[in-house]
XYZ file of C-alpha atoms in Angstrom:
600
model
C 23.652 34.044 6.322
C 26.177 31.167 6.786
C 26.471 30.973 2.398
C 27.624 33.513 -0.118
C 25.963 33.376 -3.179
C 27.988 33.795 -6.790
C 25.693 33.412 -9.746
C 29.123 33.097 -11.653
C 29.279 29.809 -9.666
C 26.310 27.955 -11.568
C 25.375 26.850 -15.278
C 22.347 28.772 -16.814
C 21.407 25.440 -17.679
C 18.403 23.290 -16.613
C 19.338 20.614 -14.070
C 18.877 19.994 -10.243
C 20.287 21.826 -7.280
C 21.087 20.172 -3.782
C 21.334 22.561 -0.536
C 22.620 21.079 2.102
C 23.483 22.380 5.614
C 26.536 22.677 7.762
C 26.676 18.884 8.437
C 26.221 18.168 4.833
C 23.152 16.902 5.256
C 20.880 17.180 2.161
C 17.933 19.717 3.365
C 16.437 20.986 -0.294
C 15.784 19.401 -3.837
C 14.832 21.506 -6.409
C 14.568 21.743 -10.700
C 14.864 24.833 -12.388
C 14.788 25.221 -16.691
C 17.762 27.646 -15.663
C 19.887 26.923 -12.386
C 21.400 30.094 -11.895
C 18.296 32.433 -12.273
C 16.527 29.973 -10.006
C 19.644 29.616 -7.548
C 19.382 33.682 -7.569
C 15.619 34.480 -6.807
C 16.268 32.354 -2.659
C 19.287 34.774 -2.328
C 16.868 38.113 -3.558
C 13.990 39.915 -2.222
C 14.187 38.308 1.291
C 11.022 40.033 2.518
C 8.994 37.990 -0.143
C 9.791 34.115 1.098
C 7.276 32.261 2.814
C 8.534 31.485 6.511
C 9.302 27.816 5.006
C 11.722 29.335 2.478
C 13.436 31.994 4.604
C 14.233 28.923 7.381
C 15.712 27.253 4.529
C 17.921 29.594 2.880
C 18.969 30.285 6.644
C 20.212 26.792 6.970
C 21.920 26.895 3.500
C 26.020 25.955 3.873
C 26.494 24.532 0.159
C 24.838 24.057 -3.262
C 25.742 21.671 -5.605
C 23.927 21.054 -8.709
C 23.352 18.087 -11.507
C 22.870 19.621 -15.032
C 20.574 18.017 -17.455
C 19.789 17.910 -21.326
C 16.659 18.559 -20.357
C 14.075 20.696 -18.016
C 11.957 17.043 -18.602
C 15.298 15.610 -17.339
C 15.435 17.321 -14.359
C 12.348 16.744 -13.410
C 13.002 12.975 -13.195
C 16.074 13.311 -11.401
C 14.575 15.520 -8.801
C 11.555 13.195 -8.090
C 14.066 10.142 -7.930
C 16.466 12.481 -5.413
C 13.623 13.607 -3.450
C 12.644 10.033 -2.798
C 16.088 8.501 -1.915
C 16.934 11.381 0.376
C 13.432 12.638 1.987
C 14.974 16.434 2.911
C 13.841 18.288 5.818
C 12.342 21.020 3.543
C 10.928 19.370 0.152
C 7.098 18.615 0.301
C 7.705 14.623 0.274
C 5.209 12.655 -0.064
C 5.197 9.512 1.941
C 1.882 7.616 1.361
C 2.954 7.146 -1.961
C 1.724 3.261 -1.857
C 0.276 1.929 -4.878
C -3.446 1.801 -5.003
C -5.584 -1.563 -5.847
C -6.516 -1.510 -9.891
C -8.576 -4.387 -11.690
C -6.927 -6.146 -14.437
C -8.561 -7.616 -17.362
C -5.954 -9.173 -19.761
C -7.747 -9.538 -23.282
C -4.962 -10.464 -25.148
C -5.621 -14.066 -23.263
C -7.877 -16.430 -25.328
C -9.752 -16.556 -21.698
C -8.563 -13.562 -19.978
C -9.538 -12.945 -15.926
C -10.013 -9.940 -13.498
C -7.735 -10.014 -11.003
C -6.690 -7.258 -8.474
C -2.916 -5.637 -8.960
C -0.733 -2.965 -7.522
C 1.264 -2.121 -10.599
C 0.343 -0.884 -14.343
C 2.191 -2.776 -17.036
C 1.836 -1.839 -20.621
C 1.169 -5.009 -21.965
C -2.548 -4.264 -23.675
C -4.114 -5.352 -21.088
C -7.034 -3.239 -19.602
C -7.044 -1.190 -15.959
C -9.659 -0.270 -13.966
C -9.592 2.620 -10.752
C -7.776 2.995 -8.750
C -9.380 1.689 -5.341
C -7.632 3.434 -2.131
C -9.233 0.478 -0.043
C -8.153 -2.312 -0.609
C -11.146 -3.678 1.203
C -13.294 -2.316 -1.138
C -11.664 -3.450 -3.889
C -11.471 -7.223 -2.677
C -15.143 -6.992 -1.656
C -16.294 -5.786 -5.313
C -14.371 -8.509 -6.940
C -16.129 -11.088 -5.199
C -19.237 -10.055 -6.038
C -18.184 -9.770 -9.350
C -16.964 -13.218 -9.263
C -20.368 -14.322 -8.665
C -22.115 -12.545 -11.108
C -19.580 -13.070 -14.025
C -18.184 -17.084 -13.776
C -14.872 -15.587 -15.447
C -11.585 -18.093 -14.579
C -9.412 -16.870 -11.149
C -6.511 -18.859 -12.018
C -3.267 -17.899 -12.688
C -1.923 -18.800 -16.359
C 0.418 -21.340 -15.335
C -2.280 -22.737 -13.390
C -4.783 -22.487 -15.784
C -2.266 -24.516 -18.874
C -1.481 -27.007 -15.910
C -4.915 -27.685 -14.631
C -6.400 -31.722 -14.558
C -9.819 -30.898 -13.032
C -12.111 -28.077 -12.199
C -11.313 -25.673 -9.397
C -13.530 -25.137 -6.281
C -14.662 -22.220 -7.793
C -16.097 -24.339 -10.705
C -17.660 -26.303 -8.211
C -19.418 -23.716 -6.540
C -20.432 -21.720 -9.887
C -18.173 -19.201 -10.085
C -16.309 -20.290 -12.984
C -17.057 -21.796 -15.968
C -14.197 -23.870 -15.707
C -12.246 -23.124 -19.437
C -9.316 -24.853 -18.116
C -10.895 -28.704 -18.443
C -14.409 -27.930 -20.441
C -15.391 -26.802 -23.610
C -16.405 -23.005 -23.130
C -17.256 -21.381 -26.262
C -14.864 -18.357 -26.494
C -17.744 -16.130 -27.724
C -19.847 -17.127 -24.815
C -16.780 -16.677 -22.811
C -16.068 -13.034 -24.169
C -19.487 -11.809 -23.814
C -19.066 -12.003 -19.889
C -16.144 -10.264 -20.400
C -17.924 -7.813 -22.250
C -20.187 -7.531 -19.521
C -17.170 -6.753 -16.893
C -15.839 -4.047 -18.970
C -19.169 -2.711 -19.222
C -19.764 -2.419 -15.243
C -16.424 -1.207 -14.400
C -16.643 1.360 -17.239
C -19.359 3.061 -15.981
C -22.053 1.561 -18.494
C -23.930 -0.195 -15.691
C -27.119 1.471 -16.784
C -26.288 -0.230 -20.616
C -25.806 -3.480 -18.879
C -28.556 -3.715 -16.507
C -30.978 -2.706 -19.369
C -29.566 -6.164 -21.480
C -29.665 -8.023 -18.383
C -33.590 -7.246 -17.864
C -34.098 -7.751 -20.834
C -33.109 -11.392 -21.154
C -34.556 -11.687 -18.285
C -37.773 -11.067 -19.013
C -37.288 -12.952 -22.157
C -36.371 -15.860 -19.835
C -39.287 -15.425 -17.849
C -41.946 -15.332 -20.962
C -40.407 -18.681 -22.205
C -41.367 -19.793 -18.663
C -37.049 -20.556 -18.228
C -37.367 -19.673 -14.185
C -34.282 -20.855 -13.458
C -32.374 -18.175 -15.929
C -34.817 -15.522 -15.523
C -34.053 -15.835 -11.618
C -30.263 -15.747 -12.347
C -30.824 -12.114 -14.491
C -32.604 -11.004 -11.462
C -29.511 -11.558 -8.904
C -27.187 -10.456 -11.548
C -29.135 -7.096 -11.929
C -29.440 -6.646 -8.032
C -25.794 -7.320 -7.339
C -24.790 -4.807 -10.188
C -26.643 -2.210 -8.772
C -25.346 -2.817 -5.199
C -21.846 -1.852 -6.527
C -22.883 0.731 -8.705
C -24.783 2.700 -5.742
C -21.659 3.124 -4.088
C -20.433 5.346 -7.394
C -21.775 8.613 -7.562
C -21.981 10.447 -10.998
C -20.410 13.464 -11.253
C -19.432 14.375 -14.314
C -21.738 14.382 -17.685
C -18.962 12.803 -20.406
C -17.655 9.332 -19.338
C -14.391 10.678 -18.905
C -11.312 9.465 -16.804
C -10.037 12.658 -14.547
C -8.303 13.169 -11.192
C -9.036 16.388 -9.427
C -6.250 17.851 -7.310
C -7.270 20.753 -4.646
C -5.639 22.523 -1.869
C -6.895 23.931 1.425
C -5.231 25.466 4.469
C -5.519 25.548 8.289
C -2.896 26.561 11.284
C -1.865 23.258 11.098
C -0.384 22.820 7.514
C -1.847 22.289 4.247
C -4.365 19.474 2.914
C -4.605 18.026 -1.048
C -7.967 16.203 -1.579
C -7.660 13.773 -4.986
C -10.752 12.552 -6.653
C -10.735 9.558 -8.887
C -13.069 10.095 -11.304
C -13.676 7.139 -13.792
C -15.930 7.093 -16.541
C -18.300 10.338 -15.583
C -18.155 8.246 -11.791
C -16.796 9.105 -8.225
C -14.882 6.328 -7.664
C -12.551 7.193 -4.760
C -10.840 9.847 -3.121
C -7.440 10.738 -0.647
C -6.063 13.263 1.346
C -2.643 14.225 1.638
C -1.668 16.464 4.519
C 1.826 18.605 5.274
C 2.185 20.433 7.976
C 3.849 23.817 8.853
C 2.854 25.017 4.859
C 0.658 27.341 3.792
C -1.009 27.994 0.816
C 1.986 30.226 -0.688
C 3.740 27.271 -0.639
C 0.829 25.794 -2.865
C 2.981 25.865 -6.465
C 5.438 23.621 -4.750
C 3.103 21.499 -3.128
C 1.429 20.637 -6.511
C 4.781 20.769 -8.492
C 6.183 18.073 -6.051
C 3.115 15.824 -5.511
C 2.109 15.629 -9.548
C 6.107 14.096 -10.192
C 6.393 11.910 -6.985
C 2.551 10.366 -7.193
C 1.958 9.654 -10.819
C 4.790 7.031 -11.087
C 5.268 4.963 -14.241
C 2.719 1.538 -12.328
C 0.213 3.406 -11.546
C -2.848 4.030 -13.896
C -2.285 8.032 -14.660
C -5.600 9.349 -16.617
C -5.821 11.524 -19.654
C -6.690 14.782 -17.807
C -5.752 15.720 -14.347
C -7.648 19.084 -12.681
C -5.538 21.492 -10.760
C -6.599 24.874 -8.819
C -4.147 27.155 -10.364
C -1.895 27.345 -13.427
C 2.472 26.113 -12.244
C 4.929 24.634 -14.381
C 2.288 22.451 -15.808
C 3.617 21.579 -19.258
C 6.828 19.943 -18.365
C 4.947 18.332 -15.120
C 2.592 17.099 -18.217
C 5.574 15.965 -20.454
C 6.763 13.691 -17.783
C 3.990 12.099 -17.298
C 2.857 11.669 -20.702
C 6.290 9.943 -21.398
C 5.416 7.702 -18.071
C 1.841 6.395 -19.192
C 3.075 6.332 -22.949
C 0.324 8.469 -23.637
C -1.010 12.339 -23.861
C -1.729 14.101 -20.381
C -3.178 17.282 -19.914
C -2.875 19.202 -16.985
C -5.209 21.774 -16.692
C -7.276 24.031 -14.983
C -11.506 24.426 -14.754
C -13.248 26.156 -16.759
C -16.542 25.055 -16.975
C -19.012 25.368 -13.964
C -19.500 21.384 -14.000
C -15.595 21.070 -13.788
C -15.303 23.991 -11.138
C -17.751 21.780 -9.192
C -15.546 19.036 -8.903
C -12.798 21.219 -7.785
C -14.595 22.395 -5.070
C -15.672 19.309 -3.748
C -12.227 17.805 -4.035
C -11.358 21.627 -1.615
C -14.302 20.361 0.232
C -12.322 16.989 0.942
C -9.155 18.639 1.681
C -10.520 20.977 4.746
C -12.408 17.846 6.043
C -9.035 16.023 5.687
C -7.622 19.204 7.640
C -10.117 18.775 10.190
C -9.455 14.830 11.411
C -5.767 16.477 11.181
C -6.214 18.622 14.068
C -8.606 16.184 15.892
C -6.097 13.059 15.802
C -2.849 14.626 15.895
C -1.150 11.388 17.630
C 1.626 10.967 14.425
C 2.895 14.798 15.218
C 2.736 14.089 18.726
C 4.951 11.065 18.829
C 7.334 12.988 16.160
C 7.657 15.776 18.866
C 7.922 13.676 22.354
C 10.254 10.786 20.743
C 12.128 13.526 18.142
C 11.787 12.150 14.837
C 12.710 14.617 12.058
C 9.329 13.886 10.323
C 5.968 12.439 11.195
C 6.069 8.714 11.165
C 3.702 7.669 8.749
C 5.221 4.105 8.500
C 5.828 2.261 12.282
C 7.713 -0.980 12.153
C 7.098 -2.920 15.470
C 8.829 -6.016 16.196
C 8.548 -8.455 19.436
C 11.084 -11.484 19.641
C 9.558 -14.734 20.759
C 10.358 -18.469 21.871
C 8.905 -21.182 23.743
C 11.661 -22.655 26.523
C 14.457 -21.748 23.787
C 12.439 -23.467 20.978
C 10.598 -21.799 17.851
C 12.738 -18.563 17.744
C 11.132 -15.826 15.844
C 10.703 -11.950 15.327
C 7.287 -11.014 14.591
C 6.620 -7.319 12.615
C 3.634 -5.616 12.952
C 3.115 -2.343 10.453
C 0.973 0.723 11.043
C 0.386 3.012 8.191
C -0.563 7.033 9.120
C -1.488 5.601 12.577
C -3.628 2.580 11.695
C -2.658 -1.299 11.186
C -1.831 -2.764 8.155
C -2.291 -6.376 8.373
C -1.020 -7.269 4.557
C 2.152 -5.970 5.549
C 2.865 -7.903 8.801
C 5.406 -10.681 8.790
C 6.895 -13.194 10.629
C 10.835 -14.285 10.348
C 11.986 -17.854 11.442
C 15.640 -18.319 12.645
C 16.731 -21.939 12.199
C 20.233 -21.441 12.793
C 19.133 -19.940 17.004
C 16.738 -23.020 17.380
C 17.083 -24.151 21.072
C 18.295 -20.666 21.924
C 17.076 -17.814 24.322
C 19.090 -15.247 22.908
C 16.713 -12.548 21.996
C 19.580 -9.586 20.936
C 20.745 -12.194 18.460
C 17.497 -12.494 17.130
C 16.655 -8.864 16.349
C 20.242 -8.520 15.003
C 19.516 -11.439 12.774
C 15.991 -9.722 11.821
C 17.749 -6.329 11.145
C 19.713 -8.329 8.399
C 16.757 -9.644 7.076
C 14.930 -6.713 6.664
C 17.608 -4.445 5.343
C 17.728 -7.262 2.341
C 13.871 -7.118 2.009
C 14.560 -3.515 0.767
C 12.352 -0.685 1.160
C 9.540 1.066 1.812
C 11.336 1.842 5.289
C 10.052 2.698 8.551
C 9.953 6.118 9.869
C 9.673 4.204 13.167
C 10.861 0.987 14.028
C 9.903 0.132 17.539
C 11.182 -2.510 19.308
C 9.255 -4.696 22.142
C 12.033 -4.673 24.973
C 14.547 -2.752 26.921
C 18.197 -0.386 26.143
C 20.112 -3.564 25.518
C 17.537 -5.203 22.442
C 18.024 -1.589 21.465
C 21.728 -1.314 21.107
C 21.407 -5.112 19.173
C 19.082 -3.963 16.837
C 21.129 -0.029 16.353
C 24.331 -2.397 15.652
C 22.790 -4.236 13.345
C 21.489 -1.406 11.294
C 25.249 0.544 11.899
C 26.681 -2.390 10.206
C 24.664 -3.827 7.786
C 22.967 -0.051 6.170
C 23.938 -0.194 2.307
C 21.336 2.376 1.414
C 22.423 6.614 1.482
C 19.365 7.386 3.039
C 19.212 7.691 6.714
C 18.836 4.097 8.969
C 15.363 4.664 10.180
C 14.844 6.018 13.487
C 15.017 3.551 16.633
C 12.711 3.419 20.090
C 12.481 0.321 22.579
C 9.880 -0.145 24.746
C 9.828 -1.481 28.187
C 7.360 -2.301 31.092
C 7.341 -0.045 33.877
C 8.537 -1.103 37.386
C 6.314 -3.604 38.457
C 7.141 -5.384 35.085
C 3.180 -6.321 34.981
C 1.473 -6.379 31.395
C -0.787 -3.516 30.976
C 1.215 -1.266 32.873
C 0.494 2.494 32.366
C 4.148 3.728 33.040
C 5.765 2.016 30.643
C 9.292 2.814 29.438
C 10.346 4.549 26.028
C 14.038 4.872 25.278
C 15.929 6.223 22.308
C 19.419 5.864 21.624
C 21.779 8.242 22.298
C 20.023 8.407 25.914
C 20.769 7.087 29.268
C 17.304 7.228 30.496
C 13.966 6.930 29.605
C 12.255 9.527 27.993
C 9.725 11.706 30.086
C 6.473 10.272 28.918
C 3.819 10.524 31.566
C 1.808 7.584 32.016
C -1.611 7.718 30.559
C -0.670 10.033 27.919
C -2.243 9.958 24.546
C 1.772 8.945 22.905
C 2.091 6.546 25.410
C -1.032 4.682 24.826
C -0.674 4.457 21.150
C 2.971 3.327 21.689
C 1.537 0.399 23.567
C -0.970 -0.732 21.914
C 1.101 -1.112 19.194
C 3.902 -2.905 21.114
C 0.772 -5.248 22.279
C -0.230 -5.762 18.785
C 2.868 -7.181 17.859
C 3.184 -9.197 20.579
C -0.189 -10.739 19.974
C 0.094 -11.129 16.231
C 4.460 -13.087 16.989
C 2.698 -14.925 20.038
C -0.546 -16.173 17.972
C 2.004 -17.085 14.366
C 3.949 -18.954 17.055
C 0.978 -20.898 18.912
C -0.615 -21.951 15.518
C 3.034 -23.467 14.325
C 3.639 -25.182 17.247
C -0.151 -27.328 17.081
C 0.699 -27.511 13.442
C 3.808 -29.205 13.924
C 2.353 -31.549 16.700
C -0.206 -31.958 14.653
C 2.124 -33.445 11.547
C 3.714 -35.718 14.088
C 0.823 -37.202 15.195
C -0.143 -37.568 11.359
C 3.357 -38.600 10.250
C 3.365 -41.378 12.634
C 0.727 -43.140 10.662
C 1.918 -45.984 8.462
C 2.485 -45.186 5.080
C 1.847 -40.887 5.069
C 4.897 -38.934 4.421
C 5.499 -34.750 5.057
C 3.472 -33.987 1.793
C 0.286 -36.107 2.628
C 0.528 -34.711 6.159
C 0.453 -31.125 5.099
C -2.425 -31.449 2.544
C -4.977 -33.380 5.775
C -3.648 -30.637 8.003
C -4.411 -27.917 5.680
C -7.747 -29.663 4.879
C -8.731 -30.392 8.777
C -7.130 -28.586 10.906
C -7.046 -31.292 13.699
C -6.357 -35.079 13.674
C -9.886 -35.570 15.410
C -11.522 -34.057 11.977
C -9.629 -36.925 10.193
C -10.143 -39.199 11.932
C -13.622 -38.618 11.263
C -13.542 -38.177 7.819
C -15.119 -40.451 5.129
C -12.826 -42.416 2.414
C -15.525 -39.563 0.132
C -14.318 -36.556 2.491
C -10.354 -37.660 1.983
C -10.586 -38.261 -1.679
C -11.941 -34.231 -1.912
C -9.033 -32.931 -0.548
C -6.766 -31.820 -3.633
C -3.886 -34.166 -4.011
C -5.282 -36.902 -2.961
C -7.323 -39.691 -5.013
C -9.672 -42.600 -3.954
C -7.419 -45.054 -3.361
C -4.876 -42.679 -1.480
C -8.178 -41.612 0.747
C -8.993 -45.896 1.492
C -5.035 -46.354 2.602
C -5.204 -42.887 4.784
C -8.908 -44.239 6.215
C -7.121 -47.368 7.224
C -4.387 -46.195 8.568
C -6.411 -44.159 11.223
C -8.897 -46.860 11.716
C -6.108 -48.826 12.615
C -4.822 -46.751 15.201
């Protein structure tokens, strides 16, 4: 054992130890409510460590601790630690994204629902979380339908001249230029809170009703607008399973175990409803590790923006009352963590198990993430891949493209193109990526596991420069991989080539292999997504040219008939009626614009 241990050397005092091995790396965070009986028990009893803990207190070279006021305190500071420094041996959790909520603000005289990342305590109401954002988009637009409630923005709403398409089309009453009764208003926001509070039985009861009160006073046209609002309702609501008797707001936590690591399934249970679940997966645990598993997730999941519910279910009694302390003091409100004791509640628990083994399962069946961490040698799985391709036409239009992949799938909200003015009529793709490392780094995090670049060793070394001297964060530059086609240089190429730095050559991937093909088809993804971004701003720009040549239309008028057309054929086309429709632009504007293309 490379470290002596000297309880003399540490406070009996609650605060946060650091272990770190011989390079000084950080490779443990940990609390304790007393550091040096805590510090004592990894240097005692040897014999009784999981294999996790024995590896680590083998690696051990120094300890240095923070002391707190607090065991609360500490709890914070190792949560906030554990997430700047992502050690080798803390259960880190990396998909710790925020999840899509629904936001109704009712302290607005006409408040909307609109979808958000982030909880702010401002009184307004929350409703979820939604793991898919998908989902969530989809269910919102049918809500939008049924319940004409504004989409605006506030300073769009206070600003507003004229009704919004969505006014136009009936999906909002349109409160910003007409006289809405605010009691009429509320009552569909009534109905909202009603349906996304799990009282869609309440609601579609009051919604036959009038409807059949429509019908008898032979009003067809309302009676037949009940009937869609009742079918649409219970479309959504079929996709909600009930599981719970009260109308309660609970997340279940569970844990199960394989040879492959262990699995957390989370329920969201809203209102007495199943309204989502995750999995969380970490491999080389087992289920003696399980007190630190649920210790760790609890602080580093329920963050202060994200909706954190009254009562949270766990499988076994831990340090649960300071876990609960923090995150009552994070929602600004009482949570209880707890554990089952009903048969209804020990139900849930076992479907949320349930969840986890299944989890476990696709694990073991789509292991690409582990395989990539163990043929490239990441320290961790990546979870988050960065891929960027650097792109011009003839020297013209430089830009990086960045494509992201989340736990081995695309994530198309997250990809991104960067423009370099300052290289225009340059070829010079290393100066590029160096330019796009600076770019990034001040975009801040969350950071890529893997950033993969489209090219050779030398766009490589530019883009491991850049990051060696622009990094202004502690934690570690992300790791770096370039890849190249094979020797024929032809797209599509099975042997294509992976290097690393550090490395002369290539690594040894064999063509055809399963890390290889997921490599690439990421690489071709980005390439696709820089190559179509750079295609559609090259026609727009010819596009505006041919436009701005026309007498009398200037860069703004340009940009609102090419957002409205698409092509100068489709305005030429257009009516005086069709030009005066597109926003920005009134009658007489639309006669000028018609005769300046008939004239042409």
């Amino acid at each position: 054992m490379s470290f002596e241990f000297k309880s003399v050397d540490f406070p009996a005092l609650p605060g946060v130890y650091l272990m770190k091995d011989s390079s000084g790396r950080i490779i443990y965070v940990g609390k304790a409510r007393e550091l040096r009986k805590r510090l004592a028990s990894y240097f005692r009893a040897m014999h009784k460590h999981t294999p996790k803990t024995r590896v680590l207190v083998s690696k051990i070279h120094s300890i240095d601790t923070l002391v707190t006021g607090t065991e609360k305190e500490a709890l914070l500071l190792e949560a906030s630690l554990i997430k700047k420094h992502r050690p080798r041996y803390n259960v880190v959790l990396r998909d710790d994204k925020q999840y899509v909520l629904f936001q109704l603000d009712k302290k607005s005289e006409y408040p909307r629902l609109r979808i958000t990342r982030k909880v702010v305590r401002d009184g307004s109401v929350y409703f979820g979380p939604y793991t898919s954002s998908y989902f969530a988009r989809e269910t919102w637009k049918v809500l939008g339908k049924v319940f004409p409630l504004r989409k605006c923005s506030d300073s769009a709403f206070r600003n507003r001249v004229r009704p919004c398409l969505y006014h136009d089309i009936g999906q909002c009453l349109g409160p910003c230029v007409n006289v809405v009764p605010r009691q009429d208003y509320m009552e569909l926001v009534h109905q909202v809170e009603m349906l996304l509070s799990g009282k869609a039985g309440d609601l579609i009861g009051s919604l036959r009703r009038q409807m059949e009160a429509a019908s008898e006073a032979l009003e067809f046209e309302l009676a037949a607008k009940f009937r869609d609002q009742i079918k649409a309702i219970s479309n959504t609501v079929e996709k909600q399973s009930v599981v719970l008797g009260e109308r309660s707001d609970i997340d279940v936590i569970a844990l199960a175990e394989s040879s492959q690591g262990v699995g957390l399934g989370l329920l969201f249970i809203r209102k007495g409803r199943l309204l989502d679940k995750k999995n969380f997966f970490w491999p080389g645990l087992s289920l003696e590790d399980g007190e630190e598993v649920l210790n760790s997730f609890v602080s580093q999941f329920y963050s202060a923006t994200k909706f954190i519910p009254p009562k949270i279910f766990v499988p076994f009694e831990f340090d649960m009352y300071g876990a609960a302390e923090l995150l009552s003091e994070r929602s600004k409100s009482t949570v209880r963590i707890v554990t089952p004791h009903s048969g209804e509640e020990k139900r849930l628990l076992e479907i949320a198990r349930k969840n986890a083994a299944l989890g476990l399962k696709e694990k073991e069946n789509d292991n690409i993430l582990d395989l990539l961490a163990v043929r490239l040698k990441l320290s961790g799985t990546p979870q988050r891949i960065e891929c960027i391709d650097a792109s011009h036409l003839g020297g013209e239009g430089m830009r990086v493209g960045m494509v992201v992949f989340e736990e081995g799938k695309p994530e198309k909200s997250q990809y991104r193109t960067y423009v370099f003015p300052e290289l225009e009529h340059s070829s010079d793709d290393y100066a590029a990526l160096f330019h796009w490392v600076i770019k990034r780094i001040d975009s801040g995090p969350p950071w890529a596991d893997l950033i993969l670049i489209d090219g050779g060793k030398g766009q490589l070394a530019s883009v491991e420069k850049a990051f060696a001297e622009n990094w202004k964060y502690d934690e570690p530059i992300p790791h770096l991989a370039s890849i190249a086609k094979g020797p024929t240089r032809k797209a599509g190429e099975l042997e294509d080539r992976i290097f690393r730095p550090g490395r002369k050559n290539h690594l040894p991937l064999k063509g055809g292999s399963p890390e290889l093909l997921y490599l690439q088809r990421v690489r071709d993804e980005a390439h696709r997504f820089v190559i179509g971004r750079q295609r559609k701003s090259r026609k727009k720009q010819v596009l505006q040219s041919e436009v701005l040549s026309l007498p009398g239309i200037g860069p703004k008028t340009a940009r609102l008939l090419w957002d409205e057309f698409g092509a100068v054929q489709k305005m030429k086309e257009a009516s005086v009626e069709d030009l005066s429709n597109v926003p920005g632009i009134g009658k007489k504007r639309a006669q000028q614009i018609f005769d300046a293309f008939r004239e042409v």
